C-alpha positions as a Python dict, from the first residue, in 0.01 Angstrom:
ca = {
    (1, 'L'): (0, 0, 0),
    (2, 'P'): (7, -9, -377),
    (3, 'N'): (25, 372, -549),
    (4, 'D'): (-132, 487, -867),
    (5, 'V'): (-318, 208, -1004),
    (6, 'W'): (-262, 195, -1395),
    (7, 'V'): (-587, 22, -1590),
    (8, 'P'): (-776, 33, -1893),
    (9, 'S'): (-1073, 219, -1886),
    (10, 'T'): (-1389, 27, -1883),
    (11, 'R'): (-1812, 83, -1838),
    (12, 'N'): (-1694, 154, -1452),
    (13, 'V'): (-1370, 297, -1468),
    (14, 'K'): (-1342, 662, -1638),
    (15, 'P'): (-1044, 758, -1794),
    (16, 'E'): (-809, 981, -1624),
    (17, 'S'): (-789, 1354, -1738),
    (18, 'A'): (-583, 1638, -1670),
    (19, 'I'): (-530, 2045, -1746),
    (20, 'Q'): (-192, 2211, -1761),
    (21, 'G'): (-58, 2512, -1765),
    (22, 'S'): (252, 2683, -1776),
    (23, 'A'): (485, 2967, -1800),
    (24, 'G'): (848, 3067, -1862),
    (25, 'Y'): (1119, 3310, -1942),
    (26, 'F'): (1397, 3211, -2156),
    (27, 'R'): (1701, 3402, -2306),
    (28, 'N'): (2077, 3320, -2403),
    (29, 'F'): (2360, 3544, -2281),
    (30, 'N'): (2698, 3640, -2427),
    (31, 'N'): (2626, 3496, -2805),
    (32, 'N'): (2479, 3217, -2685),
    (33, 'M'): (2718, 3079, -2479),
    (34, 'Y'): (2470, 3083, -2173),
    (35, 'E'): (2128, 2944, -2211),
    (36, 'T'): (1868, 3028, -1905),
    (37, 'S'): (1530, 2975, -1830),
    (38, 'L'): (1261, 2940, -1552),
    (39, 'E'): (933, 2818, -1597),
    (40, 'L'): (637, 2789, -1361),
    (41, 'Y'): (373, 2514, -1389),
    (42, 'Y'): (25, 2401, -1280),
    (43, 'R'): (-143, 2042, -1307),
    (44, 'K'): (-486, 1972, -1220),
    (45, 'M'): (-586, 1559, -1264),
    (46, 'D'): (-888, 1421, -1246),
    (47, 'N'): (-1041, 1049, -1187),
    (48, 'I'): (-697, 951, -1008),
    (49, 'I'): (-729, 581, -905),
    (50, 'E'): (-591, 413, -644),
    (51, 'Y'): (-674, 61, -432),
    (52, 'D'): (-913, 102, -116),
    (53, 'N'): (-761, 86, 218),
    (54, 'G'): (-709, -280, 362),
    (55, 'Y'): (-702, -396, -43),
    (56, 'T'): (-564, -762, -100),
    (57, 'P'): (-539, -965, -376),
    (58, 'E'): (-765, -1231, -393),
    (59, 'I'): (-875, -1475, -712),
    (60, 'G'): (-1184, -1436, -900),
    (61, 'R'): (-1276, -1093, -699),
    (62, 'Q'): (-1352, -820, -975),
    (63, 'L'): (-1056, -577, -927),
    (64, 'E'): (-1280, -273, -1040),
    (65, 'R'): (-1441, -334, -665),
    (66, 'D'): (-1175, -226, -486),
    (67, 'F'): (-1068, 81, -669),
    (68, 'V'): (-1121, 410, -516),
    (69, 'Y'): (-1137, 761, -740),
    (70, 'G'): (-1001, 1098, -631),
    (71, 'E'): (-809, 1409, -772),
    (72, 'G'): (-470, 1517, -754),
    (73, 'E'): (-253, 1864, -841),
    (74, 'S'): (130, 1956, -918),
    (75, 'F'): (287, 2265, -900),
    (76, 'G'): (672, 2393, -884),
    (77, 'A'): (923, 2582, -1050),
    (78, 'E'): (1182, 2466, -1301),
    (79, 'M'): (1490, 2651, -1333),
    (80, 'Y'): (1775, 2567, -1597),
    (81, 'V'): (2149, 2718, -1701),
    (82, 'K'): (2383, 2547, -1929),
    (83, 'K'): (2683, 2688, -2084),
    (84, 'R'): (2697, 2597, -2423),
    (85, 'K'): (3053, 2705, -2578),
    (86, 'G'): (3429, 2603, -2460),
    (87, 'N'): (3649, 2374, -2300),
    (88, 'L'): (3415, 2391, -2008),
    (89, 'T'): (3060, 2302, -2088),
    (90, 'G'): (2758, 2160, -1897),
    (91, 'W'): (2413, 2253, -1689),
    (92, 'V'): (2265, 2255, -1388),
    (93, 'S'): (1920, 2230, -1375),
    (94, 'Y'): (1666, 2241, -1040),
    (95, 'T'): (1284, 2173, -984),
    (96, 'L'): (1092, 2269, -649),
    (97, 'S'): (783, 2122, -667),
    (98, 'K'): (472, 1956, -489),
    (99, 'T'): (244, 1689, -607),
    (100, 'T'): (-54, 1626, -406),
    (101, 'R'): (-334, 1370, -404),
    (102, 'F'): (-732, 1420, -246),
    (103, 'F'): (-962, 1122, -177),
    (104, 'D'): (-1272, 1145, -15),
    (105, 'D'): (-1318, 758, 0),
    (106, 'L'): (-967, 675, 199),
    (107, 'R'): (-934, 737, 560),
    (108, 'T'): (-653, 1033, 521),
    (109, 'S'): (-833, 1259, 212),
    (110, 'V'): (-502, 1444, 163),
    (111, 'F'): (-154, 1268, 67),
    (112, 'P'): (169, 1334, -134),
    (113, 'S'): (184, 1124, -443),
    (114, 'P'): (432, 874, -461),
    (115, 'Y'): (582, 1125, -748),
    (116, 'D'): (642, 1396, -467),
    (117, 'R'): (978, 1508, -501),
    (118, 'R'): (1018, 1831, -341),
    (119, 'H'): (1386, 1912, -441),
    (120, 'D'): (1516, 1747, -764),
    (121, 'L'): (1890, 1855, -893),
    (122, 'S'): (2107, 1808, -1153),
    (123, 'I'): (2454, 1965, -1222),
    (124, 'V'): (2614, 1747, -1547),
    (125, 'G'): (2971, 1919, -1666),
    (126, 'S'): (3224, 1849, -1936),
    (127, 'Y'): (3618, 1940, -1983),
    (128, 'R'): (3790, 1881, -2284),
    (129, 'L'): (4140, 1841, -2202),
    (130, 'N'): (4293, 1839, -2553),
    (131, 'E'): (4140, 1700, -2905),
    (132, 'R'): (4157, 1332, -2778),
    (133, 'W'): (4072, 1339, -2424),
    (134, 'S'): (3774, 1501, -2224),
    (135, 'V'): (3630, 1429, -1869),
    (136, 'S'): (3290, 1445, -1745),
    (137, 'S'): (3066, 1409, -1412),
    (138, 'T'): (2694, 1397, -1325),
    (139, 'F'): (2567, 1491, -1001),
    (140, 'V'): (2227, 1443, -890),
    (141, 'Y'): (1994, 1477, -580),
    (142, 'G'): (1642, 1423, -512),
    (143, 'T'): (1434, 1431, -232),
    (144, 'G'): (1281, 1089, -95),
    (145, 'Q'): (1015, 931, -214),
    (146, 'P'): (727, 885, -42),
    (147, 'T'): (585, 538, 108),
    (148, 'T'): (339, 368, 367),
    (149, 'I'): (455, 199, 635),
    (150, 'P'): (296, 68, 963),
    (151, 'K'): (258, 286, 1251),
    (152, 'R'): (277, 2, 1478),
    (153, 'R'): (159, -369, 1513),
    (154, 'F'): (-45, -574, 1754),
    (155, 'I'): (-13, -972, 1819),
    (156, 'T'): (-329, -1184, 1852),
    (157, 'E'): (-314, -1568, 1859),
    (158, 'G'): (49, -1573, 1714),
    (159, 'T'): (-25, -1354, 1431),
    (160, 'V'): (152, -1040, 1330),
    (161, 'H'): (-105, -755, 1248),
    (162, 'N'): (31, -422, 1079),
    (163, 'V'): (-194, -98, 1164),
    (164, 'Y'): (-129, 204, 903),
    (165, 'G'): (-138, 576, 955),
    (166, 'K'): (-183, 788, 673),
    (167, 'R'): (-136, 691, 304),
    (168, 'N'): (214, 750, 224),
    (169, 'N'): (326, 849, 543),
    (170, 'Y'): (696, 804, 534),
    (171, 'R'): (1000, 937, 333),
    (172, 'L'): (1261, 695, 198),
    (173, 'E'): (1628, 880, 213),
    (174, 'D'): (1725, 1124, 0),
    (175, 'Y'): (1885, 993, -340),
    (176, 'H'): (2211, 1131, -444),
    (177, 'R'): (2430, 978, -662),
    (178, 'L'): (2778, 1085, -854),
    (179, 'D'): (2898, 957, -1205),
    (180, 'I'): (3214, 1036, -1331),
    (181, 'S'): (3363, 933, -1681),
    (182, 'A'): (3693, 991, -1938),
    (183, 'T'): (3657, 956, -2313),
    (184, 'L'): (3962, 909, -2534),
    (185, 'R'): (3913, 964, -2901),
    (186, 'A'): (4093, 792, -3183),
    (187, 'K'): (4403, 1018, -3386),
    (188, 'N'): (4264, 1216, -3638),
    (189, 'Y'): (3896, 1161, -3533),
    (190, 'K'): (3740, 1494, -3695),
    (191, 'Q'): (3893, 1352, -4062),
    (192, 'K'): (3827, 952, -4071),
    (193, 'D'): (3536, 772, -4203),
    (194, 'F'): (3571, 542, -3949),
    (195, 'K'): (3562, 713, -3605),
    (196, 'S'): (3592, 566, -3238),
    (197, 'E'): (3599, 641, -2920),
    (198, 'W'): (3671, 449, -2530),
    (199, 'I'): (3467, 554, -2280),
    (200, 'F'): (3587, 482, -1883),
    (201, 'S'): (3297, 564, -1632),
    (202, 'I'): (3228, 507, -1291),
    (203, 'Y'): (2865, 476, -1129),
    (204, 'N'): (2782, 617, -822),
    (205, 'V'): (3191, 679, -741),
    (206, 'Y'): (3068, 712, -330),
    (207, 'N'): (2871, 370, -366),
    (208, 'H'): (2567, 567, -173),
    (209, 'K'): (2313, 307, -127),
    (210, 'N'): (2003, 467, -241),
    (211, 'P'): (1676, 280, -147),
    (212, 'F'): (1462, 134, -391),
    (213, 'F'): (1228, 35, -128),
    (214, 'I'): (1201, -107, 262),
    (215, 'Y'): (1056, -408, 409),
    (216, 'F'): (1006, -554, 753),
    (217, 'E'): (1137, -866, 851),
    (218, 'N'): (1036, -1076, 1171),
    (219, 'E'): (1336, -1217, 1389),
    (220, 'G'): (1323, -1429, 1704),
    (221, 'N'): (1041, -1647, 1865),
    (222, 'L'): (709, -1498, 2023),
    (223, 'L'): (697, -1781, 2253),
    (224, 'S'): (1071, -1744, 2381),
    (225, 'G'): (970, -1363, 2398),
    (226, 'D'): (1260, -1238, 2202),
    (227, 'F'): (1037, -1158, 1877),
    (228, 'N'): (1138, -838, 1698),
    (229, 'T'): (1052, -670, 1391),
    (230, 'Q'): (1319, -445, 1219),
    (231, 'A'): (1266, -236, 897),
    (232, 'K'): (1539, -340, 628),
    (233, 'K'): (1607, -128, 330),
    (234, 'V'): (1701, -260, -20),
    (235, 'A'): (1927, -88, -221),
    (236, 'L'): (2034, -101, -580),
    (237, 'F'): (2294, -47, -828),
    (238, 'P'): (2616, 23, -610),
    (239, 'I'): (2924, 122, -765),
    (240, 'I'): (2973, 14, -1116),
    (241, 'P'): (3318, 89, -1332),
    (242, 'S'): (3291, 20, -1701),
    (243, 'V'): (3444, 51, -2012),
    (244, 'R'): (3267, 103, -2317),
    (245, 'W'): (3390, 108, -2697),
    (246, 'N'): (3169, 328, -2972),
    (247, 'F'): (3248, 351, -3359),
    (248, 'E'): (3052, 458, -3650),
    (249, 'F'): (3113, 459, -3983),
}
C-alpha cells in the first residue's frame, strides 16, 4: 500500500500544515574542543493524505476520490557530541523518536508513519596520521522502516487474494552500515596553488544487505498442490570500493 501521498492542493484537497516546537541545551567544553547539544521536539501535522483501503490505479478515475485525510504527530529527543580539535575528531548523534498517523476513515485509525524510526544512530570519526595521510570511518544504525504486508491469503477460482491487517503492520530489518576511507594529500598540500588529494574508500564494509523493500513471489502450481508463497527481500548497494581524485586551483 502506498504511503504519504504528495499531490498539489486543489478545491477538494486542502494543503497540509504543521506546527512544531522545540527546546534545546547547547554547550561547548574545554576551549571549544567538545561541542554538545540536547534537543527535544514535538510536531503536529494536519490534512495528511493517504490512499483509501483497497486503492488500485484505474484509468479515467478521478484520483481525489481515493484520498482519505488525517492527522499526525512526531516527537523525540536528539543528542549530539562532537570533538572539533586534535588528530582525532568526529561526532556521535542519536535520535529517539516516534511518528504516528491518525485516520478515522481507515480500518485502523492509528498506525506508525512510514518515517517512524525509533532509534537513529550515527558515529563518525577521523584520525590524522601525519601531514599527508588521514583515515576515517562512519557507522550508521536505524530501526527498520514500517511497511504493510498481507497477514494471510486465500484462493478462489484459481486466483490468489491478499488479506491485509493494520497499515504499516510490519517492520523491515534494522538498517546498519560501516564505511571506511583513507585520504592521501599531495606533498606541500598547504603551500601549493594547485592542491590535490586521493581518497580510497569502501562503502558497506561488511556487505550487509539492508532491505529496500520486500515482495511476494508465488512458486509451484495450484493444481499439483505444491503452490507456495514466499516473501523476498530486495537490497541495494552492497560493498562498493572506490577511488576518487579531488583537486582545486
